[in-house]
Amino acid sequence: MTPTLAGITGFAALFLLLALRMPIGLAMMLVGAVGIAVLNSTTAALNIMGSFAFSYSAVFTLSVIPLFVLMGAFANVSGMGADMYRAAHAWVGHKRGGLAAATILACAGFAALSGSSIASAATMGKVALPEMERYRYSPKLATGSIAAGGTLGILIPPSTVLIVYALLTEQSVGRLFLAGVLPGLLLTALFVATVFIVSMMNPEAGPPGERVPMGERFKVLMNSGALIFVVIIVLGGIYAGIFTVTEAAAVGAFLTFMHALWSGKLNLPKFLEAILDTIKTTAMVFFILIGAHFFAPFLALTRIPVNLADAIGELAIPALAILAVIILVYIALGTFMEGFAMMVLTVPIVLPIITTLGYDPIWFGIIMVLVLEMGLISPPVGMNVFVVKGVAPNVPLGQIYAGILPFWVAMGICVILLVAFPNIALFLPDTMLGR
Amino acid sequence: MLDAFERGFERALRLLAYAGGLVLAGLVLLVVYEICMRYFFGRPFRGGYEITELAMSVIVACGLPYTAIMRGHVSVDLLSGIFDRPAFRWLNFIVHMMGAVLLAVLSWESIEYALRSHAHGDVSNMMQIPKSPFQFGVAISAGLFSIVLLLEAIRVIYPKETTEKAKI
């Protein structure tokens, strides 16, 4: 069998196994091991099976994943998300659509402590939805703003998705985190603008709340002091060079733990739940990563990524058109595939193409996260939408998707802006860490 | 019988996951201790890097089988409506069995790898911690994961008694 044919067969087998609902890590492991046995030797495949599970879990840099997840879990227990929401509510709640805007802002704040979109959407959903229902917000705007706001979790650092992207592409985690900051703020602004436009066009959608006096506003903001403090220590520490990313993650987990303990909200069952959630997320991520490490050498043996990148590099089509096609394919894939799995599967093939076209891998990482986020909130399989549906069981899925649509368009605008002005992502890492 | 075994097995795997969580909590304390030593006492602690690596393998190994039994591993659910029909039972059985066999082989190969590493006296760089116990841990984890998939394969053929009762 020629390597190319083996590669195509491998992909066909992989998609078949995925369609049959084999967990993605397992499917990549199976196809990778069989493929290596065919293209190299059975001994090589068996050796990989014996050593990879250990060698790709005992990795120092990957320890940031459970540490950041743990930080988010403790922040969740201590109610930092709710504090953040109350602060945003006090500041913008009196405007038309203000509660939905507050949801977006609180999501952005919480995202700086949590690396997961689903956690952000779940946390904010529980806090913000009852408030918006109380003020008779349209369910479309209410659920749409939560689902969309949640996606900020993986763009604004720390972000589990960016950490994995960094590992797959051998880029620096710190640089990627820094690259996510401005696009994260831009997307937050676009989301808030979307809320105001929607409520301007349909004044019934977001009735204004009561105006909160200035003094009260600052008082409520102070309650979010702990969150702001932790964010400054963690992210500031990384950029000032005081901590490595791993150390910052551990310090963040320690601080949110202490805050949860101090606020009196942490008891043994809550502690065990936070730990169990963290372990589950960690195992889920690592299993996919281990699977990806089985699949990558097989893919390299087929030479498909290199050949494809060469072939595309020689095409007489402008790089921008190829980039547009790649982005559109990602959006299409994102509608039915879990974002994280999609990234692990496609990066080995797409990244050589991107670098051949002369694009920056850091910048592309941010584009990819944005496009994955669009997938997180688009039908038929939008994880964030299911989370919001769990919090708002009486709102039909169709209405949630309809409410999301304007935010989805805002994300599309954000992608276009990033393509037109790559410096939105690259400015901070280039100026702070040098080229 | 099967039900009782499954319940007990799930409880055991949850305890294992808690153990992994405690290792993670220990890791947090270790890193914080390391930072304090470096900044306040000017004495960097040299073993942190490799302890973190080995701890990571324990955390992952403790979590994998529990995540599997809680169905926490990511799969693509697009065609669930079709493949949940009884007509596709045998196909689901085969998919689960393929996974179980793959992980059983992986577990076996990992044991061989750990034995070789033990025979060579493979240790970490700074603190000379033997690596083989951790490699055995990963092998056991893969074995437990394989049992979870085997259970799921059996469940496809003999669905849970409780759900049958609920139907009546």
Coordinates of C-alpha atoms in Angstrom, one line a residue:
Chain A
M1 CA 0.0 0.0 0.0
T2 CA 1.4 3.4 -0.9
P3 CA 1.7 5.8 2.0
T4 CA -0.8 8.2 0.5
L5 CA -3.4 5.5 0.0
A6 CA -2.8 4.3 3.6
G7 CA -3.3 7.8 4.8
I8 CA -6.6 8.2 3.0
T9 CA -7.8 4.8 4.2
G10 CA -6.8 5.8 7.7
F11 CA -8.8 9.0 7.5
A12 CA -11.8 7.1 6.2
A13 CA -11.5 4.5 9.0
L14 CA -11.2 7.4 11.6
F15 CA -14.3 9.1 10.4
L16 CA -16.2 5.8 10.4
L17 CA -15.2 5.1 13.9
L18 CA -16.1 8.6 15.0
A19 CA -19.5 8.3 13.4
L20 CA -19.9 5.0 15.3
R21 CA -19.3 7.1 18.5
M22 CA -16.0 5.6 19.5
P23 CA -14.4 8.2 21.8
I24 CA -12.1 10.4 19.7
G25 CA -8.9 9.5 21.7
L26 CA -9.6 5.8 21.3
A27 CA -10.3 6.2 17.5
M28 CA -7.1 8.1 16.9
M29 CA -5.1 5.6 18.9
L30 CA -6.6 2.7 17.0
V31 CA -6.1 4.1 13.5
G32 CA -2.6 5.5 14.4
A33 CA -1.4 2.1 15.8
V34 CA -2.8 0.1 12.9
G35 CA -1.4 2.7 10.4
I36 CA 2.1 2.6 12.0
A37 CA 2.0 -1.2 11.9
V38 CA 1.2 -1.1 8.2
L39 CA 3.6 1.6 7.1
N40 CA 6.4 0.8 9.5
S41 CA 6.3 -2.4 11.5
T42 CA 4.2 -4.2 14.1
T43 CA 7.1 -4.0 16.5
A44 CA 7.1 -0.2 16.1
A45 CA 3.4 0.0 16.7
L46 CA 3.6 -2.2 19.8
N47 CA 6.5 -0.2 21.2
I48 CA 4.5 3.0 20.8
M49 CA 1.6 1.4 22.6
G50 CA 3.8 0.4 25.5
S51 CA 5.5 3.8 26.0
F52 CA 3.3 6.6 24.8
A53 CA 0.6 6.6 27.4
F54 CA 3.2 7.2 30.1
S55 CA 5.5 9.5 28.1
Y56 CA 2.7 11.8 27.0
S57 CA 1.1 12.1 30.4
A58 CA 4.3 12.6 32.4
V59 CA 4.9 16.0 30.7
F60 CA 5.9 19.0 32.7
T61 CA 4.3 21.7 30.5
L62 CA 1.0 19.9 30.5
S63 CA 0.6 20.3 34.2
V64 CA -0.8 23.8 33.5
I65 CA -4.0 22.1 32.3
P66 CA -5.2 20.5 35.6
L67 CA -3.8 23.5 37.6
F68 CA -5.8 26.1 35.6
V69 CA -8.9 23.9 35.6
L70 CA -8.6 23.6 39.3
M71 CA -8.3 27.4 39.7
G72 CA -11.6 27.8 37.7
A73 CA -13.3 25.1 39.8
F74 CA -12.4 26.8 43.1
A75 CA -13.4 30.2 41.7
N76 CA -16.7 28.7 40.8
V77 CA -17.2 27.4 44.4
S78 CA -16.5 30.8 46.0
G79 CA -19.0 32.5 43.7
M80 CA -16.5 34.8 42.0
G81 CA -18.6 34.6 38.9
A82 CA -21.7 35.8 40.7
D83 CA -19.8 38.7 42.3
M84 CA -18.5 39.7 38.8
Y85 CA -22.0 39.6 37.5
R86 CA -23.4 41.8 40.3
A87 CA -20.7 44.4 39.6
A88 CA -21.4 44.5 35.9
H89 CA -25.1 44.6 36.7
A90 CA -24.7 47.6 38.9
W91 CA -22.7 49.5 36.2
V92 CA -24.7 48.9 33.0
G93 CA -28.0 47.3 34.2
H94 CA -30.0 50.5 33.9
K95 CA -29.4 50.7 30.1
R96 CA -31.7 49.1 27.5
G97 CA -30.3 45.6 27.1
G98 CA -28.0 46.4 30.1
L99 CA -28.5 43.0 31.8
A100 CA -27.5 41.1 28.7
A101 CA -24.5 43.4 28.3
A102 CA -23.6 42.8 32.0
T103 CA -23.7 39.1 31.3
I104 CA -21.2 39.5 28.5
L105 CA -18.9 41.6 30.7
A106 CA -19.1 39.2 33.6
C107 CA -18.3 36.4 31.3
A108 CA -15.3 38.2 30.0
G109 CA -14.2 38.8 33.6
F110 CA -14.8 35.2 34.7
A111 CA -13.0 34.0 31.5
A112 CA -9.8 35.5 32.9
L113 CA -10.0 32.9 35.6
S114 CA -11.5 30.0 33.7
G115 CA -10.1 28.3 30.6
S116 CA -13.3 26.7 29.6
S117 CA -16.2 28.0 27.6
I118 CA -18.6 25.4 29.1
A119 CA -17.7 26.3 32.7
S120 CA -18.2 30.0 31.9
A121 CA -21.6 29.5 30.3
A122 CA -22.8 27.2 33.1
T123 CA -21.6 29.6 35.8
M124 CA -23.1 32.7 34.2
G125 CA -26.2 30.9 33.1
K126 CA -27.1 30.1 36.7
V127 CA -26.5 33.7 37.9
A128 CA -27.6 35.8 35.0
L129 CA -30.7 34.0 33.6
P130 CA -32.9 34.4 36.7
E131 CA -32.2 38.1 36.8
M132 CA -33.0 38.6 33.1
E133 CA -36.2 36.6 33.5
R134 CA -37.1 38.9 36.4
Y135 CA -36.8 41.9 34.2
R136 CA -38.8 40.2 31.5
Y137 CA -36.0 40.0 29.0
S138 CA -36.8 38.1 25.8
P139 CA -35.6 34.5 26.2
K140 CA -33.8 34.8 22.9
L141 CA -31.6 37.7 24.0
A142 CA -31.1 36.2 27.5
T143 CA -30.0 32.7 26.4
G144 CA -28.1 34.1 23.4
S145 CA -26.0 36.4 25.5
I146 CA -25.1 33.6 27.9
A147 CA -24.1 31.1 25.2
A148 CA -22.1 33.7 23.3
G149 CA -20.5 35.2 26.4
G150 CA -19.4 31.8 27.6
T151 CA -17.3 31.4 24.5
L152 CA -15.0 34.2 25.7
G153 CA -13.7 31.6 28.2
I154 CA -11.4 30.0 25.7
L155 CA -10.2 33.2 24.0
I156 CA -9.3 35.3 27.0
P157 CA -6.4 33.7 28.8
P158 CA -5.9 31.3 30.5
S159 CA -7.4 29.0 27.9
T160 CA -7.1 25.2 27.8
V161 CA -7.6 25.3 24.0
L162 CA -4.7 27.7 23.5
I163 CA -2.5 25.5 25.8
V164 CA -3.2 22.4 23.7
Y165 CA -2.7 24.4 20.5
A166 CA 0.7 25.6 21.8
L167 CA 1.7 22.0 22.5
L168 CA 0.5 20.7 19.1
T169 CA 2.3 23.5 17.2
E170 CA 5.4 23.9 19.5
Q171 CA 4.6 27.5 20.1
S172 CA 5.0 29.4 23.4
V173 CA 2.0 29.3 25.8
G174 CA 2.8 32.7 27.2
R175 CA 2.9 34.2 23.7
L176 CA -0.4 32.7 22.7
F177 CA -2.0 33.9 26.0
L178 CA -0.8 37.4 25.3
A179 CA -2.1 37.2 21.7
G180 CA -5.6 36.3 23.0
V181 CA -6.0 39.4 25.2
L182 CA -6.8 42.1 22.6
P183 CA -9.0 39.8 20.4
G184 CA -10.8 38.8 23.6
L185 CA -11.5 42.4 24.5
L186 CA -12.5 43.2 20.9
L187 CA -14.9 40.3 20.9
T188 CA -16.3 41.4 24.2
A189 CA -16.9 44.9 22.8
L190 CA -18.5 43.4 19.7
F191 CA -20.8 41.3 21.8
V192 CA -21.8 44.3 23.9
A193 CA -22.5 46.3 20.8
T194 CA -24.6 43.4 19.5
V195 CA -26.7 43.5 22.7
F196 CA -27.3 47.2 22.3
I197 CA -28.2 46.9 18.6
V198 CA -30.6 44.0 19.3
S199 CA -32.3 45.9 22.1
M200 CA -32.4 49.1 20.0
M201 CA -34.1 47.3 17.2
N202 CA -36.5 45.5 19.5
P203 CA -37.0 47.6 22.7
E204 CA -39.1 44.8 24.2
A205 CA -36.2 42.4 24.1
G206 CA -34.2 44.1 26.9
P207 CA -36.1 46.5 29.2
P208 CA -33.9 48.7 31.3
G209 CA -33.3 47.9 35.0
E210 CA -33.1 50.3 38.0
R211 CA -30.3 52.8 38.1
V212 CA -27.8 52.1 40.8
P213 CA -26.2 55.1 42.6
M214 CA -22.5 55.7 42.0
G215 CA -21.4 55.0 45.5
E216 CA -23.2 51.7 45.5
R217 CA -21.6 50.8 42.2
F218 CA -18.1 51.1 43.6
K219 CA -19.1 49.1 46.6
V220 CA -20.3 46.2 44.5
L221 CA -17.2 46.5 42.3
M222 CA -15.1 46.0 45.4
N223 CA -16.8 42.7 46.0
S224 CA -15.1 41.5 42.8
G225 CA -11.8 42.6 44.2
A226 CA -10.7 39.1 44.9
L227 CA -11.3 38.1 41.3
I228 CA -9.4 41.1 40.0
F229 CA -6.6 40.5 42.4
V230 CA -6.2 36.8 41.4
V231 CA -6.3 37.8 37.7
I232 CA -3.6 40.5 38.2
I233 CA -1.3 38.1 40.1
V234 CA -1.7 35.3 37.7
L235 CA -1.5 37.0 34.3
G236 CA 0.6 39.9 35.6
G237 CA 3.0 37.4 37.1
I238 CA 3.5 35.6 33.8
Y239 CA 4.1 38.7 31.8
A240 CA 6.4 40.3 34.4
G241 CA 8.5 37.1 34.4
I242 CA 7.9 36.5 38.1
F243 CA 6.3 33.1 37.5
T244 CA 6.4 30.5 34.7
V245 CA 3.0 29.7 33.3
T246 CA 2.9 26.5 35.4
E247 CA 3.7 28.4 38.6
A248 CA 1.1 31.0 37.8
A249 CA -1.5 28.3 37.4
A250 CA -0.6 26.7 40.7
V251 CA -0.6 30.1 42.5
G252 CA -4.0 30.9 40.9
A253 CA -5.4 27.6 42.1
F254 CA -4.0 28.2 45.6
L255 CA -5.4 31.7 45.8
T256 CA -8.9 30.8 44.5
F257 CA -8.8 27.9 47.0
M258 CA -7.9 30.2 49.9
H259 CA -10.7 32.7 48.8
A260 CA -13.2 29.9 48.6
L261 CA -12.2 28.8 52.1
W262 CA -12.2 32.3 53.5
S263 CA -15.6 33.1 52.0
G264 CA -16.9 30.1 54.0
K265 CA -18.4 28.5 50.9
L266 CA -15.9 25.6 50.7
N267 CA -16.9 22.5 52.6
L268 CA -15.7 18.9 52.1
P269 CA -18.3 17.9 49.5
K270 CA -17.7 21.1 47.5
F271 CA -13.9 20.5 47.7
L272 CA -14.3 16.9 46.5
E273 CA -16.7 17.9 43.7
A274 CA -14.2 20.6 42.5
I275 CA -11.4 18.0 42.5
L276 CA -13.4 15.3 40.8
D277 CA -14.5 17.8 38.1
T278 CA -10.9 18.8 37.5
I279 CA -9.7 15.2 37.3
K280 CA -12.5 14.4 34.8
T281 CA -11.7 17.3 32.5
T282 CA -7.9 16.6 32.8
A283 CA -8.4 12.9 31.9
M284 CA -10.7 13.9 29.0
V285 CA -8.1 16.3 27.6
F286 CA -5.1 14.0 28.1
F287 CA -6.9 11.0 26.5
I288 CA -7.4 13.0 23.3
L289 CA -3.8 14.3 23.5
I290 CA -2.4 10.7 23.9
G291 CA -4.6 9.6 21.0
A292 CA -3.3 12.5 18.9
H293 CA 0.3 11.4 19.6
F294 CA -0.5 8.0 18.2
F295 CA -2.1 9.6 15.1
A296 CA 0.6 12.2 14.4
P297 CA 3.5 9.8 13.6
F298 CA 1.1 7.8 11.3
L299 CA 0.2 11.0 9.5
A300 CA 3.8 11.9 9.2
L301 CA 4.6 8.5 7.7
T302 CA 1.9 9.0 5.0
R303 CA 3.6 12.3 4.1
I304 CA 0.1 13.7 3.4
P305 CA 0.6 17.0 5.4
V306 CA 3.9 17.9 3.7
N307 CA 2.7 16.9 0.2
L308 CA -0.6 18.8 0.7
A309 CA 1.2 21.9 1.9
D310 CA 3.6 21.8 -1.1
A311 CA 0.8 21.3 -3.6
I312 CA -1.2 24.2 -2.1
G313 CA 1.9 26.4 -1.9
E314 CA 2.3 25.9 -5.7
L315 CA -1.3 26.8 -6.5
A316 CA -1.8 30.1 -8.4
I317 CA -4.4 31.1 -5.9
P318 CA -3.9 34.0 -3.5
A319 CA -3.1 33.0 0.0
L320 CA -6.1 34.9 1.3
A321 CA -8.5 32.7 -0.7
I322 CA -6.9 29.5 0.6
L323 CA -7.2 31.0 4.1
A324 CA -10.8 31.8 3.5
V325 CA -11.5 28.2 2.4
I326 CA -9.7 26.8 5.5
I327 CA -11.8 29.1 7.8
L328 CA -15.0 28.1 6.0
V329 CA -14.2 24.4 6.3
Y330 CA -13.5 24.9 10.0
I331 CA -16.9 26.6 10.5
A332 CA -18.6 23.8 8.6
L333 CA -16.7 21.1 10.7
G334 CA -17.5 23.0 13.9
T335 CA -21.2 22.6 13.4
F336 CA -21.0 18.9 14.2
M337 CA -17.6 18.2 15.8
E338 CA -16.5 19.0 19.3
G339 CA -14.0 21.9 19.0
F340 CA -11.2 20.5 20.9
A341 CA -11.2 17.2 19.0
M342 CA -11.4 19.0 15.7
M343 CA -8.3 21.0 16.6
V344 CA -6.3 18.0 17.5
L345 CA -7.3 16.2 14.3
T346 CA -6.7 19.1 11.9
V347 CA -3.8 21.0 13.2
P348 CA -1.1 18.5 11.9
I349 CA -2.5 19.0 8.4
V350 CA -3.5 22.6 8.4
L351 CA -0.5 24.1 10.2
P352 CA 2.1 23.2 7.4
I353 CA -0.3 24.8 4.9
I354 CA -0.6 28.0 7.0
T355 CA 3.1 28.4 7.5
T356 CA 3.8 27.7 3.8
L357 CA 1.4 30.5 3.0
G358 CA 3.5 32.7 5.2
Y359 CA 1.0 33.3 8.0
D360 CA 2.0 33.5 11.7
P361 CA 1.1 30.3 13.7
I362 CA 0.4 32.4 16.8
W363 CA -2.1 34.6 14.9
F364 CA -3.6 31.5 13.3
G365 CA -4.1 29.9 16.8
I366 CA -6.3 32.9 17.7
I367 CA -8.3 32.7 14.5
M368 CA -8.7 28.9 15.1
V369 CA -10.0 29.5 18.6
L370 CA -12.5 32.1 17.3
V371 CA -13.7 29.7 14.7
L372 CA -14.0 26.9 17.2
E373 CA -16.1 29.2 19.4
M374 CA -18.4 29.8 16.5
G375 CA -18.8 26.0 16.3
L376 CA -19.5 25.9 20.1
I377 CA -22.7 27.9 19.5
S378 CA -23.9 26.7 16.1
P379 CA -26.4 24.0 15.4
P380 CA -26.8 21.0 15.4
V381 CA -24.0 20.2 18.0
G382 CA -23.3 23.4 20.0
M383 CA -21.9 22.4 23.4
N384 CA -22.5 25.8 24.9
V385 CA -26.1 25.8 23.7
F386 CA -26.7 22.5 25.4
V387 CA -25.3 23.9 28.6
V388 CA -27.6 27.0 28.4
K389 CA -30.5 24.7 27.6
G390 CA -29.7 22.8 30.8
V391 CA -30.0 26.1 32.8
A392 CA -33.1 27.3 30.8
P393 CA -35.0 24.1 30.2
N394 CA -38.2 25.9 29.2
V395 CA -36.7 27.9 26.3
P396 CA -36.9 25.8 23.1
L397 CA -33.5 25.1 21.3
G398 CA -34.7 26.8 18.2
Q399 CA -35.2 30.1 20.1
I400 CA -31.7 29.8 21.7
Y401 CA -30.1 29.4 18.3
A402 CA -32.1 32.3 16.9
G403 CA -30.9 34.4 19.9
I404 CA -27.4 33.4 19.2
L405 CA -27.4 34.3 15.5
P406 CA -26.5 38.1 16.0
F407 CA -23.6 37.1 18.2
W408 CA -22.4 34.6 15.7
V409 CA -22.4 37.3 13.1
A410 CA -20.3 39.5 15.6
M411 CA -17.8 36.6 15.8
G412 CA -17.6 36.5 12.0
I413 CA -16.8 40.2 12.0
C414 CA -14.2 39.6 14.6
V415 CA -12.5 36.9 12.4
I416 CA -12.6 39.3 9.4
L417 CA -11.0 42.1 11.5
L418 CA -8.3 39.8 12.7
V419 CA -7.5 38.6 9.1
A420 CA -7.5 42.3 7.9
F421 CA -5.4 43.5 10.9
P422 CA -3.3 40.6 12.2
N423 CA -1.7 43.0 14.7
I424 CA -4.8 42.9 16.9
A425 CA -3.4 39.5 18.0
L426 CA 0.3 40.0 17.4
F427 CA 0.8 43.5 18.8
L428 CA 1.0 42.5 22.5
P429 CA 3.2 39.4 22.2
D430 CA 5.5 41.2 19.7
T431 CA 6.0 44.3 21.8
M432 CA 6.1 42.6 25.2
L433 CA 8.1 39.4 24.4
G434 CA 10.0 40.6 21.3
R435 CA 9.6 39.0 17.9
Chain B
M1 CA -25.0 -9.5 39.7
L2 CA -23.7 -7.4 36.8
D3 CA -25.4 -4.3 38.4
A4 CA -23.8 -4.9 41.7
F5 CA -20.4 -5.3 40.1
E6 CA -20.8 -2.2 38.1
R7 CA -21.9 -0.1 41.1
G8 CA -18.9 -1.3 43.1
F9 CA -16.6 -0.8 40.2
E10 CA -17.8 2.7 39.7
R11 CA -17.3 3.5 43.4
A12 CA -13.8 2.1 43.3
L13 CA -12.9 4.2 40.2
R14 CA -14.3 7.3 41.9
L15 CA -12.0 6.7 44.9
L16 CA -9.1 6.3 42.5
A17 CA -10.1 9.7 40.9
Y18 CA -10.2 11.3 44.3
A19 CA -6.7 10.0 44.9
G20 CA -5.6 11.6 41.7
G21 CA -7.2 14.9 42.9
L22 CA -5.2 14.7 46.1
V23 CA -2.0 14.3 44.1
L24 CA -3.0 17.4 42.2
A25 CA -3.7 19.3 45.4
G26 CA -0.2 18.2 46.6
L27 CA 1.2 19.5 43.3
V28 CA -0.3 22.9 43.9
L29 CA 1.3 23.0 47.4
L30 CA 4.7 21.8 46.0
V31 CA 4.8 24.5 43.3
V32 CA 3.8 27.2 45.8
Y33 CA 6.5 25.9 48.2
E34 CA 9.0 26.0 45.3
I35 CA 8.2 29.6 44.6
C36 CA 8.5 30.6 48.3
M37 CA 11.9 28.8 48.6
R38 CA 13.2 30.6 45.5
Y39 CA 12.0 34.1 46.3
F40 CA 12.1 34.3 50.0
F41 CA 15.0 31.9 50.9
G42 CA 17.0 32.1 47.8
R43 CA 17.2 28.3 47.7
P44 CA 15.6 26.9 44.5
F45 CA 14.2 23.4 45.0
R46 CA 15.7 21.2 42.3
G47 CA 13.4 18.2 42.2
G48 CA 10.2 20.1 41.3
Y49 CA 10.3 19.5 37.6
E50 CA 10.5 15.8 37.7
I51 CA 8.1 15.4 40.6
T52 CA 5.6 17.4 38.6
E53 CA 6.2 15.1 35.6
L54 CA 5.7 11.9 37.6
A55 CA 2.7 13.4 39.5
M56 CA 1.1 14.2 36.1
S57 CA 1.3 10.6 35.1
V58 CA -0.4 9.6 38.4
I59 CA -3.1 12.3 37.9
V60 CA -3.9 11.2 34.4
A61 CA -3.8 7.5 35.3
C62 CA -6.2 7.9 38.2
G63 CA -8.6 9.9 36.1
L64 CA -8.9 8.0 32.9
P65 CA -11.0 5.0 34.0
Y66 CA -13.4 7.1 36.1
T67 CA -13.9 9.5 33.2
A68 CA -14.6 6.5 31.0
I69 CA -17.2 5.0 33.3
M70 CA -18.9 8.4 33.6
R71 CA -18.8 8.6 29.8
G72 CA -16.8 11.8 30.0
H73 CA -14.6 11.0 27.0
V74 CA -15.4 13.1 24.0
S75 CA -17.2 11.3 21.1
V76 CA -19.2 12.6 18.2
D77 CA -22.9 12.2 18.8
L78 CA -24.2 13.4 15.5
L79 CA -25.7 10.0 14.4
S80 CA -26.8 8.8 17.8
G81 CA -30.5 8.8 16.6
I82 CA -29.6 6.1 14.0
F83 CA -27.1 4.0 16.0
D84 CA -29.2 3.8 19.1
R85 CA -31.7 1.6 17.3
P86 CA -31.8 -2.1 18.4
A87 CA -30.9 -3.1 14.8
F88 CA -27.4 -1.6 15.3
R89 CA -26.8 -3.3 18.6
W90 CA -24.1 -5.7 17.2
L91 CA -22.3 -2.7 15.7
N92 CA -22.2 -0.9 19.0
F93 CA -21.0 -4.1 20.6
I94 CA -18.1 -4.4 18.1
V95 CA -17.0 -0.8 18.6
H96 CA -16.9 -1.2 22.3
M97 CA -15.1 -4.5 22.0
M98 CA -12.5 -3.0 19.6
G99 CA -11.8 -0.3 22.2
A100 CA -11.5 -2.8 25.0
V101 CA -9.1 -5.0 23.0
L102 CA -7.0 -2.0 22.0
L103 CA -6.6 -0.9 25.6
A104 CA -6.0 -4.4 26.8
V105 CA -3.1 -4.6 24.3
L106 CA -1.9 -1.2 25.4
S107 CA -2.0 -2.2 29.0
W108 CA 0.0 -5.4 28.3
E109 CA 2.6 -3.5 26.3
S110 CA 2.8 -0.9 29.0
I111 CA 3.5 -3.6 31.6
E112 CA 6.3 -5.0 29.4
Y113 CA 7.7 -1.5 29.0
A114 CA 7.6 -0.9 32.8
L115 CA 9.3 -4.3 33.3
R116 CA 12.1 -3.3 30.9
S117 CA 12.4 0.1 32.6
H118 CA 12.6 -1.7 36.0
A119 CA 15.3 -4.0 34.7
H120 CA 17.4 -1.1 33.3
G121 CA 17.0 0.7 36.6
D122 CA 15.4 3.7 34.8
V123 CA 15.3 6.7 37.3
S124 CA 14.6 10.4 37.1
N125 CA 17.6 12.8 36.6
M126 CA 17.9 14.8 39.8
M127 CA 16.2 12.8 42.5
Q128 CA 16.8 9.3 41.2
I129 CA 13.2 8.3 41.6
P130 CA 12.5 5.0 39.9
K131 CA 10.1 5.4 37.0
S132 CA 8.7 1.9 36.7
P133 CA 6.1 2.2 39.5
F134 CA 4.6 5.1 37.6
Q135 CA 4.7 3.2 34.4
F136 CA 2.9 0.3 36.1
G137 CA 0.3 2.8 37.3
V138 CA -0.4 3.8 33.7
A139 CA -0.6 0.2 32.6
I140 CA -3.1 -0.6 35.4
S141 CA -5.2 2.5 34.4
A142 CA -5.4 1.3 30.8
G143 CA -6.4 -2.2 32.1
L144 CA -9.2 -0.7 34.2
F145 CA -10.3 1.5 31.2
S146 CA -10.4 -1.7 29.1
I147 CA -12.7 -3.3 31.7
V148 CA -15.0 -0.3 31.6
L149 CA -15.4 -0.7 27.8
L150 CA -15.9 -4.4 28.2
L151 CA -18.7 -3.7 30.6
E152 CA -20.2 -1.2 28.2
A153 CA -20.1 -3.9 25.4
I154 CA -21.9 -6.3 27.7
R155 CA -24.4 -3.6 28.5
V156 CA -25.2 -3.2 24.8
I157 CA -26.4 -6.8 24.7
Y158 CA -27.9 -6.9 28.2
P159 CA -29.2 -3.4 29.0
K160 CA -29.5 -2.3 32.6
E161 CA -32.2 -4.1 34.7
T162 CA -33.3 -0.8 36.2
T163 CA -34.3 0.7 32.9
E164 CA -36.3 -2.5 32.0
K165 CA -38.2 -2.1 35.3
A166 CA -38.8 1.6 34.6
K167 CA -40.5 0.6 31.4
I168 CA -42.9 -1.7 33.2

